[in-house]
């Protein structure tokens, strides 16, 4: 019985890791659709979002079944509770990639991004995708040092996001209010995506140590 139960816990972990892979691909394609004005890629991200929603539902169903049927305690209970929180955060990452793709579709065939901010969004997209890939590995391995390493990538996204405000508030900004609003919202999507990845990594640390790392406002 215990062996079968451990298999179920491992399956739950693998489902979460697979979700991280899905949202990493979603953000990669969404960023390309934004930078390349590629409507087909935007539509793919939008239509594929249901896969992330279904994956969350499957994770939650398994977690609730384990709670009801196995009454886990100690580390096992932490695994199941952390999985419920993680599934929600990873699904939210998928939603944020979806928002990016919808912005690209809404402005098509026009470009959403003025030339001077394109490198910033290209870099934020690159780092967000890297975070998702790291998160996938962290969920599978439960490597506490790897989990901690996500913080540095999140800091980089935060720095780029803050710098965007200086660009759009500059007296040299020549693209109007509408473009500034688009950039503000898009920058927030990328920043929150990174924040959610870190939040899940902290849940993994909680499973390993039994202690929840200090939270910042970005985890809310």
Short mmCIF file of C-alpha atoms in Angstrom, two decimals:
data_model
loop_
_atom_site.label_atom_id
_atom_site.label_comp_id
_atom_site.label_asym_id
_atom_site.label_seq_id
_atom_site.Cartn_x
_atom_site.Cartn_y
_atom_site.Cartn_z
CA UNK A 1 0.00 0.00 0.00
CA UNK A 2 2.78 2.41 0.91
CA UNK A 3 4.55 1.75 -2.38
CA UNK A 4 1.37 2.53 -4.33
CA UNK A 5 0.89 5.70 -2.28
CA UNK A 6 4.45 6.85 -3.07
CA UNK A 7 3.78 6.27 -6.75
CA UNK A 8 0.73 8.53 -6.50
CA UNK A 9 2.81 11.27 -4.85
CA UNK A 10 5.44 10.93 -7.58
CA UNK A 11 2.73 11.16 -10.23
CA UNK A 12 1.47 14.37 -8.64
CA UNK A 13 4.96 15.83 -8.74
CA UNK A 14 5.36 14.86 -12.39
CA UNK A 15 2.03 16.46 -13.27
CA UNK A 16 3.19 19.75 -11.74
CA UNK A 17 6.51 19.56 -13.59
CA UNK A 18 4.68 18.92 -16.85
CA UNK A 19 2.54 22.00 -16.15
CA UNK A 20 5.70 24.08 -15.72
CA UNK A 21 6.90 22.85 -19.11
CA UNK A 22 3.57 23.82 -20.70
CA UNK A 23 3.64 27.38 -19.35
CA UNK A 24 7.28 27.75 -20.36
CA UNK A 25 6.37 26.90 -23.93
CA UNK A 26 3.38 29.24 -23.73
CA UNK A 27 5.52 32.20 -22.69
CA UNK A 28 8.14 31.41 -25.33
CA UNK A 29 5.53 31.40 -28.10
CA UNK A 30 3.69 34.41 -26.69
CA UNK A 31 6.89 36.45 -26.63
CA UNK A 32 7.69 35.48 -30.19
CA UNK A 33 4.18 36.45 -31.27
CA UNK A 34 4.67 39.83 -29.59
CA UNK A 35 8.09 40.54 -31.09
CA UNK A 36 7.42 39.10 -34.54
CA UNK A 37 3.78 40.22 -34.95
CA UNK A 38 2.95 36.56 -35.54
CA UNK A 39 -0.80 36.06 -35.31
CA UNK A 40 -0.56 32.30 -35.78
CA UNK A 41 1.64 31.91 -32.71
CA UNK A 42 -0.64 34.15 -30.67
CA UNK A 43 -3.64 32.04 -31.63
CA UNK A 44 -1.75 28.87 -30.72
CA UNK A 45 -1.03 30.16 -27.21
CA UNK A 46 -4.65 31.20 -26.79
CA UNK A 47 -6.08 27.89 -27.95
CA UNK A 48 -3.55 25.83 -25.94
CA UNK A 49 -4.36 27.57 -22.66
CA UNK A 50 -7.09 25.01 -22.04
CA UNK A 51 -4.33 22.38 -21.68
CA UNK A 52 -2.93 24.28 -18.70
CA UNK A 53 -6.40 24.64 -17.17
CA UNK A 54 -7.04 20.92 -17.60
CA UNK A 55 -3.66 20.08 -16.08
CA UNK A 56 -4.44 22.17 -13.01
CA UNK A 57 -7.80 20.45 -12.63
CA UNK A 58 -6.12 17.04 -12.85
CA UNK A 59 -3.50 18.01 -10.25
CA UNK A 60 -6.14 19.29 -7.86
CA UNK A 61 -8.30 16.19 -8.34
CA UNK A 62 -5.35 13.94 -7.48
CA UNK A 63 -4.34 16.08 -4.50
CA UNK A 64 -7.84 16.11 -3.03
CA UNK A 65 -8.14 12.37 -3.55
CA UNK A 66 -4.89 11.84 -1.63
CA UNK A 67 -6.13 14.05 1.19
CA UNK A 68 -9.45 12.24 1.40
CA UNK A 69 -8.28 8.67 0.98
CA UNK A 70 -4.81 8.64 2.54
CA UNK A 71 -5.02 11.32 5.27
CA UNK A 72 -1.35 12.23 4.80
CA UNK A 73 0.71 13.68 7.66
CA UNK A 74 4.11 15.37 8.06
CA UNK A 75 6.13 15.51 4.84
CA UNK A 76 3.44 13.79 2.80
CA UNK A 77 0.89 16.38 3.89
CA UNK A 78 3.28 19.18 2.96
CA UNK A 79 3.71 17.66 -0.50
CA UNK A 80 -0.04 17.56 -1.15
CA UNK A 81 -0.79 21.01 0.27
CA UNK A 82 2.16 22.54 -1.59
CA UNK A 83 0.96 20.87 -4.80
CA UNK A 84 -2.42 22.58 -4.49
CA UNK A 85 -0.79 25.99 -4.14
CA UNK A 86 1.71 25.23 -6.90
CA UNK A 87 -0.95 24.16 -9.39
CA UNK A 88 -2.74 27.46 -8.90
CA UNK A 89 0.45 29.51 -9.37
CA UNK A 90 1.57 27.59 -12.44
CA UNK A 91 -1.86 27.97 -14.01
CA UNK A 92 -1.58 31.69 -13.35
CA UNK A 93 1.74 31.70 -15.22
CA UNK A 94 -0.12 30.23 -18.17
CA UNK A 95 -2.77 32.94 -17.89
CA UNK A 96 -0.09 35.64 -17.98
CA UNK A 97 1.41 34.15 -21.14
CA UNK A 98 -2.14 34.11 -22.52
CA UNK A 99 -2.48 37.84 -21.79
CA UNK A 100 0.71 38.53 -23.75
CA UNK A 101 -0.59 36.55 -26.72
CA UNK A 102 -3.93 38.35 -26.60
CA UNK A 103 -2.15 41.71 -26.66
CA UNK A 104 -0.25 40.62 -29.77
CA UNK A 105 -3.51 39.48 -31.41
CA UNK A 106 -5.39 42.63 -30.44
CA UNK A 107 -2.89 44.94 -32.15
CA UNK A 108 -2.23 42.74 -35.17
CA UNK A 109 -1.07 43.54 -37.82
CA UNK A 110 0.47 46.52 -36.02
CA UNK A 111 3.39 46.16 -33.67
CA UNK A 112 2.60 46.40 -29.96
CA UNK A 113 6.13 47.39 -28.97
CA UNK A 114 8.04 50.48 -30.07
CA UNK A 115 11.59 49.74 -31.14
CA UNK A 116 13.24 51.13 -28.02
CA UNK A 117 11.52 48.67 -25.66
CA UNK A 118 11.78 45.53 -27.80
CA UNK A 119 15.13 44.43 -26.30
CA UNK A 120 13.69 44.70 -22.78
CA UNK A 121 10.74 42.47 -23.63
CA UNK A 122 12.92 40.02 -25.52
CA UNK A 123 15.10 39.70 -22.43
CA UNK A 124 12.19 39.40 -20.00
CA UNK A 125 10.69 36.70 -22.19
CA UNK A 126 14.00 34.84 -22.27
CA UNK A 127 14.38 34.98 -18.50
CA UNK A 128 10.76 33.99 -17.85
CA UNK A 129 11.09 30.95 -20.08
CA UNK A 130 14.32 30.03 -18.32
CA UNK A 131 12.53 30.33 -14.99
CA UNK A 132 9.82 27.94 -16.16
CA UNK A 133 12.42 25.40 -17.29
CA UNK A 134 14.27 25.72 -14.00
CA UNK A 135 11.02 25.33 -12.13
CA UNK A 136 10.23 22.14 -14.01
CA UNK A 137 13.56 20.69 -12.90
CA UNK A 138 13.16 21.92 -9.32
CA UNK A 139 9.75 20.28 -9.02
CA UNK A 140 11.13 16.99 -10.34
CA UNK A 141 14.36 17.00 -8.32
CA UNK A 142 13.35 18.91 -5.16
CA UNK A 143 16.82 20.44 -5.20
CA UNK A 144 16.80 23.20 -2.60
CA UNK A 145 19.80 25.05 -4.04
CA UNK A 146 18.26 25.00 -7.50
CA UNK A 147 15.04 26.34 -5.98
CA UNK A 148 16.94 29.22 -4.39
CA UNK A 149 18.60 30.05 -7.71
CA UNK A 150 15.31 31.23 -9.20
CA UNK A 151 15.48 34.35 -7.04
CA UNK A 152 18.34 35.85 -9.09
CA UNK A 153 16.41 35.47 -12.36
CA UNK A 154 13.36 37.05 -10.75
CA UNK A 155 15.50 40.00 -9.64
CA UNK A 156 16.64 40.53 -13.23
CA UNK A 157 13.04 40.66 -14.46
CA UNK A 158 12.18 43.11 -11.68
CA UNK A 159 15.07 45.37 -12.71
CA UNK A 160 14.02 45.39 -16.37
CA UNK A 161 10.43 46.04 -15.40
CA UNK A 162 11.38 49.03 -13.27
CA UNK A 163 13.52 50.44 -16.05
CA UNK A 164 10.56 50.37 -18.45
CA UNK A 165 8.91 53.10 -16.41
CA UNK A 166 11.84 55.43 -16.93
CA UNK A 167 11.56 54.83 -20.67
CA UNK A 168 7.85 55.55 -21.00
CA UNK A 169 8.05 58.53 -18.61
CA UNK A 170 10.93 60.12 -20.48
CA UNK A 171 10.36 63.45 -22.21
CA UNK A 172 11.64 61.73 -25.36
CA UNK A 173 8.75 59.25 -25.39
CA UNK A 174 6.99 59.82 -28.71
CA UNK A 175 4.46 56.96 -28.86
CA UNK A 176 1.56 58.35 -26.88
CA UNK A 177 -0.53 57.18 -23.97
CA UNK A 178 -1.98 54.05 -25.60
CA UNK A 179 1.46 52.54 -26.24
CA UNK A 180 2.57 53.46 -22.73
CA UNK A 181 -0.44 51.67 -21.26
CA UNK A 182 0.24 48.56 -23.37
CA UNK A 183 3.86 48.48 -22.24
CA UNK A 184 2.94 48.98 -18.59
CA UNK A 185 0.48 46.08 -18.66
CA UNK A 186 2.77 43.79 -20.62
CA UNK A 187 5.69 44.51 -18.32
CA UNK A 188 3.50 43.62 -15.36
CA UNK A 189 2.55 40.30 -17.00
CA UNK A 190 6.21 39.32 -17.36
CA UNK A 191 7.05 40.44 -13.84
CA UNK A 192 4.18 38.51 -12.28
CA UNK A 193 5.05 35.40 -14.29
CA UNK A 194 8.50 35.42 -12.71
CA UNK A 195 7.03 36.07 -9.26
CA UNK A 196 4.77 33.02 -9.53
CA UNK A 197 7.70 30.83 -10.57
CA UNK A 198 9.58 31.90 -7.44
CA UNK A 199 6.48 31.31 -5.32
CA UNK A 200 6.31 27.69 -6.50
CA UNK A 201 10.04 27.22 -5.88
CA UNK A 202 9.47 28.42 -2.32
CA UNK A 203 6.74 25.82 -1.93
CA UNK A 204 9.26 23.18 -2.94
CA UNK A 205 11.61 24.51 -0.26
CA UNK A 206 8.75 24.23 2.22
CA UNK A 207 8.27 20.58 1.31
CA UNK A 208 11.96 19.88 1.84
CA UNK A 209 12.56 21.84 5.04
CA UNK A 210 9.16 22.16 6.65
CA UNK A 211 9.70 25.92 6.87
CA UNK A 212 8.12 28.46 4.57
CA UNK A 213 10.71 30.98 3.29
CA UNK A 214 9.99 34.63 4.01
CA UNK A 215 7.35 36.04 1.73
CA UNK A 216 7.44 39.37 -0.02
CA UNK A 217 4.53 41.26 -1.47
CA UNK A 218 5.22 39.60 -4.81
CA UNK A 219 3.91 36.31 -3.44
CA UNK A 220 0.45 37.68 -2.76
#
